[in-house]
mmCIF file of C-alpha atoms in Angstrom:
data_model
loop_
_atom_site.group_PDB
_atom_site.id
_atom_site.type_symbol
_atom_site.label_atom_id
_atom_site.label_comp_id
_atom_site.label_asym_id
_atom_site.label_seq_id
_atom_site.Cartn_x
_atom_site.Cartn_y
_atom_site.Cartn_z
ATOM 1 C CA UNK R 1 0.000 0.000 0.000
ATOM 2 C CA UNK R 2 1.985 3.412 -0.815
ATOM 3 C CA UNK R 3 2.018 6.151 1.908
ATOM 4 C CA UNK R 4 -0.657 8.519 2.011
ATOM 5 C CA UNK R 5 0.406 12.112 0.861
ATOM 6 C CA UNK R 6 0.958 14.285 3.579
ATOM 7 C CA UNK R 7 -1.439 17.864 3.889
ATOM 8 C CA UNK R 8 -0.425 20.901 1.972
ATOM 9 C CA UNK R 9 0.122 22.300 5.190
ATOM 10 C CA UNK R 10 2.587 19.102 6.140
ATOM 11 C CA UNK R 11 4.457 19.786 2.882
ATOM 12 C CA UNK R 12 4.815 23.899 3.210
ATOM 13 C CA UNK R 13 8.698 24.586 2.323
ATOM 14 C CA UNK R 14 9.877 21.898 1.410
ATOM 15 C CA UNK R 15 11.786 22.578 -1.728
ATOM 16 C CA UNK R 16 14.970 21.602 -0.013
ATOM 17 C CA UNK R 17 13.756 18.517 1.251
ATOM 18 C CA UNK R 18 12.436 17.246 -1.875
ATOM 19 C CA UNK R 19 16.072 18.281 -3.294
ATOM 20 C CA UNK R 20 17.442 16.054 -0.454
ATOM 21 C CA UNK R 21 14.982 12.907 -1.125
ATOM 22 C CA UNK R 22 16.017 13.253 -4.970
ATOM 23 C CA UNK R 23 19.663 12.396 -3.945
ATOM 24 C CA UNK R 24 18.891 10.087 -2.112
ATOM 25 C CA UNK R 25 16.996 8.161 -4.319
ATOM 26 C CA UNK R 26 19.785 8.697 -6.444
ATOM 27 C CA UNK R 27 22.057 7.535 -4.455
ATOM 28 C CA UNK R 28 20.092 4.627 -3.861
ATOM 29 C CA UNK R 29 19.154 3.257 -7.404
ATOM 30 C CA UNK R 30 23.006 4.145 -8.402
ATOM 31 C CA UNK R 31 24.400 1.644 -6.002
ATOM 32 C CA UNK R 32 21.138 -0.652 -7.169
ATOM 33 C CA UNK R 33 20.124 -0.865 -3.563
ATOM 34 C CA UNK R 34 16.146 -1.610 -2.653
ATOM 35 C CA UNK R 35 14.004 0.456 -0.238
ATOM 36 C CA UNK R 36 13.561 -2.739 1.433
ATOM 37 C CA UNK R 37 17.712 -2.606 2.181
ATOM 38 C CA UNK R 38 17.572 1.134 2.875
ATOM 39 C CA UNK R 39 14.825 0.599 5.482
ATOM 40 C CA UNK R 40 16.564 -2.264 7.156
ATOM 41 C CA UNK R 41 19.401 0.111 8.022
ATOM 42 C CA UNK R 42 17.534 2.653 8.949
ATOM 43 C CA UNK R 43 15.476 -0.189 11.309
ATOM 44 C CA UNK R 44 12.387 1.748 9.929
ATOM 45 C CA UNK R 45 9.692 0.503 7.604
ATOM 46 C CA UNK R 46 9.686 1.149 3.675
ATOM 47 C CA UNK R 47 7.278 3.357 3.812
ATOM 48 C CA UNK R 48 9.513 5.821 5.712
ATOM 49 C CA UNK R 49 12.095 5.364 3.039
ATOM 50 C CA UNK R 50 9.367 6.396 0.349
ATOM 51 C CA UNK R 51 9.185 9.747 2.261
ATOM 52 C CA UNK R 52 12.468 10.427 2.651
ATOM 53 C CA UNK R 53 13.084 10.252 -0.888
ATOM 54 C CA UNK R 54 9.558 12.167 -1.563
ATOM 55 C CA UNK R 55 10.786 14.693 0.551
ATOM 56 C CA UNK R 56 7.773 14.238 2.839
ATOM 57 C CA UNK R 57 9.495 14.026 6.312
ATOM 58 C CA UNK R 58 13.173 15.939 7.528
ATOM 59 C CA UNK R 59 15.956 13.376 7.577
ATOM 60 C CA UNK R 60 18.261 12.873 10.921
ATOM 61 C CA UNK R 61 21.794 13.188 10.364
ATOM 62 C CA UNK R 62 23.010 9.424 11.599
ATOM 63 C CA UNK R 63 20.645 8.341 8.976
ATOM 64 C CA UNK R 64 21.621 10.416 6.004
ATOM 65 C CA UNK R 65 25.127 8.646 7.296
ATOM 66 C CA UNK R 66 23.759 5.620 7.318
ATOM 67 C CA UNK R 67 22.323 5.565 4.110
ATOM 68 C CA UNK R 68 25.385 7.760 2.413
ATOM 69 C CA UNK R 69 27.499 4.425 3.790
ATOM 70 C CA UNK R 70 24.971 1.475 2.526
ATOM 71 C CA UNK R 71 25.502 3.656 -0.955
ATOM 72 C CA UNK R 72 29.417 3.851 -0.656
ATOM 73 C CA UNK R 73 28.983 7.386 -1.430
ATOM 74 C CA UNK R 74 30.880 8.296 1.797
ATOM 75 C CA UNK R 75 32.447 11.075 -0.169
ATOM 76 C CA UNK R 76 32.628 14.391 2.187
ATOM 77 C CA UNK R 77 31.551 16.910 -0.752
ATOM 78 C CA UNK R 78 29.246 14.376 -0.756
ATOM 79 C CA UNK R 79 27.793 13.627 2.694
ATOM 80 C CA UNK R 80 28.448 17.239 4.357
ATOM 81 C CA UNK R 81 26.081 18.636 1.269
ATOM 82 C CA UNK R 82 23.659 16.284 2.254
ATOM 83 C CA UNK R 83 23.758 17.203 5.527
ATOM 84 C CA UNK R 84 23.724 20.851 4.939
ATOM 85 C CA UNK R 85 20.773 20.512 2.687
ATOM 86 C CA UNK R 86 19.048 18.172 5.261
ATOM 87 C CA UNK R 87 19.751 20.813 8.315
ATOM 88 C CA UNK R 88 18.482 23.877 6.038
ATOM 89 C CA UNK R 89 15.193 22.058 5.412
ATOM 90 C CA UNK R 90 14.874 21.093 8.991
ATOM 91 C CA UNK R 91 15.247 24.818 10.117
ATOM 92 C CA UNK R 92 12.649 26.200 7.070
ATOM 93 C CA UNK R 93 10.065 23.260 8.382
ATOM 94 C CA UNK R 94 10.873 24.268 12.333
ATOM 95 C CA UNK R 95 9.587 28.264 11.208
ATOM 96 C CA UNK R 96 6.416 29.201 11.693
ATOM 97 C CA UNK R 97 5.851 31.589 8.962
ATOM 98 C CA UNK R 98 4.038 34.960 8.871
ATOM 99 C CA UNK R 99 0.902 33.132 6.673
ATOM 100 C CA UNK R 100 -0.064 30.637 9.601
ATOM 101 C CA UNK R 101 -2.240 32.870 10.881
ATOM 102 C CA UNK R 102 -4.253 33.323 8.181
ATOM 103 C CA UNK R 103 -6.106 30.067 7.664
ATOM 104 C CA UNK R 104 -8.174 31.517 4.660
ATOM 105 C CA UNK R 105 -4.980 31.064 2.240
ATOM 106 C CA UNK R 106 -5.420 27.093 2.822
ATOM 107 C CA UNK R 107 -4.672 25.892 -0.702
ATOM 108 C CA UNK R 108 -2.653 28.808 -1.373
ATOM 109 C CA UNK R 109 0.032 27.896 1.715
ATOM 110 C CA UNK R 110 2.654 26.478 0.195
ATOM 111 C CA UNK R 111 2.971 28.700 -2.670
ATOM 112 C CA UNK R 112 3.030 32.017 0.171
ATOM 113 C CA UNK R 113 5.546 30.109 1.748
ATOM 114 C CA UNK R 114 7.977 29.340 -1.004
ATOM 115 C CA UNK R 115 7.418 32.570 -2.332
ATOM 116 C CA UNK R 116 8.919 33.854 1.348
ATOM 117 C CA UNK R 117 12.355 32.444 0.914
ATOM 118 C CA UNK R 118 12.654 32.681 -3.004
ATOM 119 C CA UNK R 119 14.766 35.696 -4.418
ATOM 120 C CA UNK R 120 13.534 35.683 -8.004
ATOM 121 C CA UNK R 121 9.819 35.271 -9.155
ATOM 122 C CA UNK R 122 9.587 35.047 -12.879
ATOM 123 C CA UNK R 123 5.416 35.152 -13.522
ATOM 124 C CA UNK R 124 3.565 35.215 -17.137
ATOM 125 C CA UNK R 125 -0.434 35.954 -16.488
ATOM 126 C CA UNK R 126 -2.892 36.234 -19.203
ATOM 127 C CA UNK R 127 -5.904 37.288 -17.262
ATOM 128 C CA UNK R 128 -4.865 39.011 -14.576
ATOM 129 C CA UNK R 129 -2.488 40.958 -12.377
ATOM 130 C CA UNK R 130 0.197 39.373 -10.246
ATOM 131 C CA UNK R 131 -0.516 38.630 -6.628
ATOM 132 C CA UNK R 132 1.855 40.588 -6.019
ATOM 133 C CA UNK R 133 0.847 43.544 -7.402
ATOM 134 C CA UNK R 134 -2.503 43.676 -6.654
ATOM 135 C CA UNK R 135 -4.426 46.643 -4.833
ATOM 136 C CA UNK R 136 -6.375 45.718 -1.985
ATOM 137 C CA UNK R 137 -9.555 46.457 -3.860
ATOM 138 C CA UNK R 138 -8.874 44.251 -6.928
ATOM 139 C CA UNK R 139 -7.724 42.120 -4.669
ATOM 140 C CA UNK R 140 -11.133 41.769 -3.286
ATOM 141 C CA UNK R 141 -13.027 42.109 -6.357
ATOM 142 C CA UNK R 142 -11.513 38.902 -7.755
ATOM 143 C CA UNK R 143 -12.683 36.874 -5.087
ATOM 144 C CA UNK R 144 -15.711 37.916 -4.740
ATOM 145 C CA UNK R 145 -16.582 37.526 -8.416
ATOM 146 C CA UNK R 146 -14.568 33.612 -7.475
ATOM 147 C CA UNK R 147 -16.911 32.859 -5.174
ATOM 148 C CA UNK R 148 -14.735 31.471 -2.381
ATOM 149 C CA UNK R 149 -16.228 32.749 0.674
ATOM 150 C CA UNK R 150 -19.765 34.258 1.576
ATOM 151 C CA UNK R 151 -18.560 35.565 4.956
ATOM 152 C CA UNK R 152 -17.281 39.284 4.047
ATOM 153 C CA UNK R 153 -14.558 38.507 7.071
ATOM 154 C CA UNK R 154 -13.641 35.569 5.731
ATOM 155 C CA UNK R 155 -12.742 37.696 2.331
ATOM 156 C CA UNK R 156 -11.274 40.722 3.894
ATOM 157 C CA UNK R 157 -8.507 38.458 6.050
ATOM 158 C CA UNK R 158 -7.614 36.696 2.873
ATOM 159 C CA UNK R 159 -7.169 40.382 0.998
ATOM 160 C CA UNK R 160 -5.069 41.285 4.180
ATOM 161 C CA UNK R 161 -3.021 38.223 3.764
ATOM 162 C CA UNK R 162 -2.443 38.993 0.120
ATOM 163 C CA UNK R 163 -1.078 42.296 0.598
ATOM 164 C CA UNK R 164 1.324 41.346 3.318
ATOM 165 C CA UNK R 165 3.130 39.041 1.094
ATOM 166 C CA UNK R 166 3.733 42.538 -0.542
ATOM 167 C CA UNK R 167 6.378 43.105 1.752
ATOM 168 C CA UNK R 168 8.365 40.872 0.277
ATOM 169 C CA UNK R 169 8.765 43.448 -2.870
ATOM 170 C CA UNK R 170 10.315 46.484 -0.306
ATOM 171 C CA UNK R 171 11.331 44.847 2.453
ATOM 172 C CA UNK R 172 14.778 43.830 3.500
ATOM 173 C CA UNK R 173 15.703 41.353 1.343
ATOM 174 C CA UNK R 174 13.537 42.550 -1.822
ATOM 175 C CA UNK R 175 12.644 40.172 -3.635
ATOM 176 C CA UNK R 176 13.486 39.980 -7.588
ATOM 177 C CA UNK R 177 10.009 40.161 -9.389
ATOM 178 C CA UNK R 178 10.227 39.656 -13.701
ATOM 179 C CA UNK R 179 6.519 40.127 -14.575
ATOM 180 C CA UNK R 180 4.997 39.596 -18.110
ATOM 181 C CA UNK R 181 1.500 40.650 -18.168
ATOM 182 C CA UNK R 182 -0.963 40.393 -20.899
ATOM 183 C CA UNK R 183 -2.499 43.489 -21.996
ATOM 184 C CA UNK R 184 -6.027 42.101 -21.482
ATOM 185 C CA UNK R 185 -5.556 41.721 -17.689
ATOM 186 C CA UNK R 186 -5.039 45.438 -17.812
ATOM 187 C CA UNK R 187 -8.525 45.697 -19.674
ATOM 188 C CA UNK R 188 -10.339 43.778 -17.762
ATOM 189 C CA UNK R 189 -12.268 46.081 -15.410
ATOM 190 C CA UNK R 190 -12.171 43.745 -12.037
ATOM 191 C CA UNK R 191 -13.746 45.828 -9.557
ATOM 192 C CA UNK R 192 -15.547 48.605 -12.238
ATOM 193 C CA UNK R 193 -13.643 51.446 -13.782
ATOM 194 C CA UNK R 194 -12.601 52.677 -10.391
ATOM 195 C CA UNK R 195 -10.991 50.359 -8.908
ATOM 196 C CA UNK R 196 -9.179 49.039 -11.971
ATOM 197 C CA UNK R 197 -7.767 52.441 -12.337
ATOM 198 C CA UNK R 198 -6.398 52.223 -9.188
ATOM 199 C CA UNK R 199 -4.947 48.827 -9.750
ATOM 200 C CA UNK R 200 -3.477 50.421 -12.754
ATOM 201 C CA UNK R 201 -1.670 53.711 -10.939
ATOM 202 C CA UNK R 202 -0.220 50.808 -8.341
ATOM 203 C CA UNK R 203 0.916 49.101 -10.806
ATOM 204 C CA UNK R 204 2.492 51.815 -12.712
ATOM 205 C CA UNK R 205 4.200 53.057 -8.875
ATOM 206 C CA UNK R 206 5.853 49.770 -8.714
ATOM 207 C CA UNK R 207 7.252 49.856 -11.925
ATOM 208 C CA UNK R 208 10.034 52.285 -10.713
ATOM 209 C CA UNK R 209 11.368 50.001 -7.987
ATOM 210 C CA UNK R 210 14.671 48.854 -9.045
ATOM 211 C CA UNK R 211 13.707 44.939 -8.279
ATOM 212 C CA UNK R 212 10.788 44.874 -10.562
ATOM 213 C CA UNK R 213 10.557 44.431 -14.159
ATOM 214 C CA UNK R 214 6.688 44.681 -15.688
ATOM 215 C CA UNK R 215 6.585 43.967 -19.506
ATOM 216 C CA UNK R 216 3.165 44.154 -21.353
ATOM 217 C CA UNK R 217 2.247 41.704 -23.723
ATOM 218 C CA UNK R 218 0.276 43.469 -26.358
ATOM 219 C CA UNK R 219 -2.866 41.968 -28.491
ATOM 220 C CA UNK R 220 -0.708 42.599 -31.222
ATOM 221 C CA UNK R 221 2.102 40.335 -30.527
ATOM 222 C CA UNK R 222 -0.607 37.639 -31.411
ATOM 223 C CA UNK R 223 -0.118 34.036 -30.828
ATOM 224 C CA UNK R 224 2.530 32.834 -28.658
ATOM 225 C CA UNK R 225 4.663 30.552 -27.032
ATOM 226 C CA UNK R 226 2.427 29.908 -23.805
ATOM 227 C CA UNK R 227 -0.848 30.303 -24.791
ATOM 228 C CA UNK R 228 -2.091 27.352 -22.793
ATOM 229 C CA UNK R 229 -1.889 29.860 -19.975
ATOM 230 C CA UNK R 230 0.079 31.127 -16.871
ATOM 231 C CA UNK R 231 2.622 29.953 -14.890
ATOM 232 C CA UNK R 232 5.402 31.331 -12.357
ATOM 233 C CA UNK R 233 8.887 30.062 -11.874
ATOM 234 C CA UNK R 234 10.403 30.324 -8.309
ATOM 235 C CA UNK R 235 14.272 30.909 -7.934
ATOM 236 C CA UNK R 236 16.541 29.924 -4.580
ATOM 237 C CA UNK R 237 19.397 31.027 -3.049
ATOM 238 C CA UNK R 238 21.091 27.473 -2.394
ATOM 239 C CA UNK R 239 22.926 26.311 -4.878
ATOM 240 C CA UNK R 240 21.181 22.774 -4.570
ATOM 241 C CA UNK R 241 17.164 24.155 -4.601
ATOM 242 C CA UNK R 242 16.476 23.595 -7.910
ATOM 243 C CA UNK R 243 13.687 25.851 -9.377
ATOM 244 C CA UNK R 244 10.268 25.342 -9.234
ATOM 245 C CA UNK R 245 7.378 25.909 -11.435
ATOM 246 C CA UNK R 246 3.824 26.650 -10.139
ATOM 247 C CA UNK R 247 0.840 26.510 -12.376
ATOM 248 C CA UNK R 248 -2.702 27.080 -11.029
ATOM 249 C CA UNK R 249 -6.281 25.905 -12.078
ATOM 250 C CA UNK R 250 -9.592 26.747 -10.900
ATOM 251 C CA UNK R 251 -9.827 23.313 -8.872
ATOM 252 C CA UNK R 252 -6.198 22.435 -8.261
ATOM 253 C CA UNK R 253 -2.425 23.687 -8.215
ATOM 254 C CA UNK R 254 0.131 21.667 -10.089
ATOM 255 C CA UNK R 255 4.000 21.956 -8.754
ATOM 256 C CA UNK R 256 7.036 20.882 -11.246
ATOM 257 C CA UNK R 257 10.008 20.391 -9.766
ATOM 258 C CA UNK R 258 12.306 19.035 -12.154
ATOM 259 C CA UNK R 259 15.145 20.488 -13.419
ATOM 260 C CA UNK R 260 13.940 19.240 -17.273
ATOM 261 C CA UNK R 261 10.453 21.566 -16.409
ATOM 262 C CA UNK R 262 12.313 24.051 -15.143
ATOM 263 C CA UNK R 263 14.380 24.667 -17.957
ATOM 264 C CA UNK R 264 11.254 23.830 -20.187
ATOM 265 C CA UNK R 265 9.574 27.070 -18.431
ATOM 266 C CA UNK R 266 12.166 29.368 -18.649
ATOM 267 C CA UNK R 267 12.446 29.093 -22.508
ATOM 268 C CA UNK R 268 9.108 29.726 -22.770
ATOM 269 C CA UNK R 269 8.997 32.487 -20.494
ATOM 270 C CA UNK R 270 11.888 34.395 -22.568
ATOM 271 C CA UNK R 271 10.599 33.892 -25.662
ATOM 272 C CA UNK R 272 7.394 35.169 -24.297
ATOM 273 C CA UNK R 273 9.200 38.372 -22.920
ATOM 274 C CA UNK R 274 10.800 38.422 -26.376
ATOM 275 C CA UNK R 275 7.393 39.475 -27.859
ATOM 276 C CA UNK R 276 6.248 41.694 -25.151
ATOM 277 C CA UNK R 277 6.585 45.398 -25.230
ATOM 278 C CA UNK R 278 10.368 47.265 -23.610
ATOM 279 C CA UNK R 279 9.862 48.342 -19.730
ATOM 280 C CA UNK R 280 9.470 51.845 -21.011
ATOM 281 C CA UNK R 281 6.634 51.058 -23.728
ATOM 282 C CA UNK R 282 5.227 48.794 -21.394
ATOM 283 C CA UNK R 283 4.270 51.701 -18.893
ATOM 284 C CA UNK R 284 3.336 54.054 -21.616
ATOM 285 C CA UNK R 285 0.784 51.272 -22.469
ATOM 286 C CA UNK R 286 0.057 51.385 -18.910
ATOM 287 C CA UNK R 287 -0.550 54.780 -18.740
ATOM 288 C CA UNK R 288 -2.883 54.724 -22.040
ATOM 289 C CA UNK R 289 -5.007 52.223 -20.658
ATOM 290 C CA UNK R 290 -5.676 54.482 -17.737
ATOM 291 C CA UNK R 291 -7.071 57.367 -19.595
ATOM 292 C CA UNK R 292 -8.929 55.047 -21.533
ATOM 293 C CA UNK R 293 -10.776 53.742 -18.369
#
């Protein structure tokens, strides 16, 4: 019987540890050793070795040791990575993060929380504006129309915890935000002329902060290369976090997390980018828009 997956809330941050399973599982099939084997060192079951590898669960040092030696990949590049990857994840899952308290984000957790410790964000949307970008009153306005609550409280606490992962674009450790945004998410009039106007003079604000790039991606520029719709790519500071790529639906959120889909993204992102307008033209389109409102 395989191991039942673990809650979005047991998996929040846990880019590292899936990093960590991955080489072990490497490791493993490499030196064409079972789980079965694994386990028995580890005097665990085999289940516990399927979540190791899946990333589900931290790893103790003695048995990253353990297994590193039923490998022979005693190597110490090898080993102290390991264990520096393992004690990194341990410390991320040991946090209690900022978005805890808001239990309205629910399916939205682990995406707040990777966002927290990633340095680059590199997000094409078709439809809309980024999170991260987003006025409290659009903010509201889209779920509203969503339908995702009926308790007003229940929607203002989730538009609260939206624009506090806004500090994240001023804050100490800025983060680095490459945004390609169609022009019909500027068009769209979420909220009534109004508010959308509003969106649009945040938007053009946060256009002058030296950690944000906004390209517009006019009608014009006609098909192209992702037109099976959005996605964001998440970049890391450790060396070993590979980067991940997020892509949401109206009834689910799909993560990629291998280095192939990765790459796969990024190509399409730049060739995207390729046929969207400059940074200058982009806010002159910007600006049009807004008198046009």
């Amino acid at each position: 019987m395989s191991p039942r997956q673990p809650s979005v809330l047991a998996r929040t941050s846990t880019v590292l540890g899936r990093k960590l399973g991955g080489e072990l599982l490497r490791l493993r099939e490499a030196a064409g050793k079972t789980q079965a084997e694994a386990a028995e060192v580890l005097s665990a079951t085999a289940t516990k070795v399927v979540k190791i590898e899946r990333g589900w669960v931290p790893v103790r040092d003695p048995d990253i040791k353990a297994l590193c030696e039923l490998y022979g990949a005693e190597g110490r590049d090898t080993v102290d990575g390991l264990l520096h990857l393992a004690s990194t994840d341990r410390d991320r899952r040991r946090a209690r993060g900022w978005w805890n308290q808001y239990p309205e984000l629910r399916a939205q957790v682990e995406y707040v929380a990777l966002e927290d410790v990633a340095t680059q964000v590199r997000t094409l949307q078709i439809t809309l504006i980024p999170g991260l970008f987003q006025s409290p009153d659009y903010a509201r306005a889209l779920h509203v129309a969503a339908g995702h609550w009926e308790d007003p409280d229940e929607i203002e606490r989730y538009v609260e915890a939206r624009i506090a992962r806004q500090d994240r674009l001023t804050g100490e450790r800025p983060i680095q935000v490459w945004a390609v945004i169609s022009e019909g998410a500027l068009r769209q009039q979420v909220g009534g002329r109004d508010v959308m106007r509003a969106q649009l003079e945040h938007l053009l604000k946060l256009t002058k902060l030296s950690n944000i790039k906004v390209q517009v991606l006019p009608y014009r520029a006609g098909a192209h290369a992702s037109m099976a719709g959005a996605f964001t790519v998440m970049s890391f500071a450790e060396s070993s976090a590979v980067e991940v790529v997020h892509l949401d639906t109206p009834s689910s959120t799909l993560w990629l997390e291998s280095e192939q889909d990765a790459a796969h993204h990024a190509v399409i992102f730049d060739r995207v980018a390729r046929n969207a307008l400059a940074q200058t033209d982009s806010r002159s389109l910007i600006k049009r828009v807004i008198e046009e409102i």
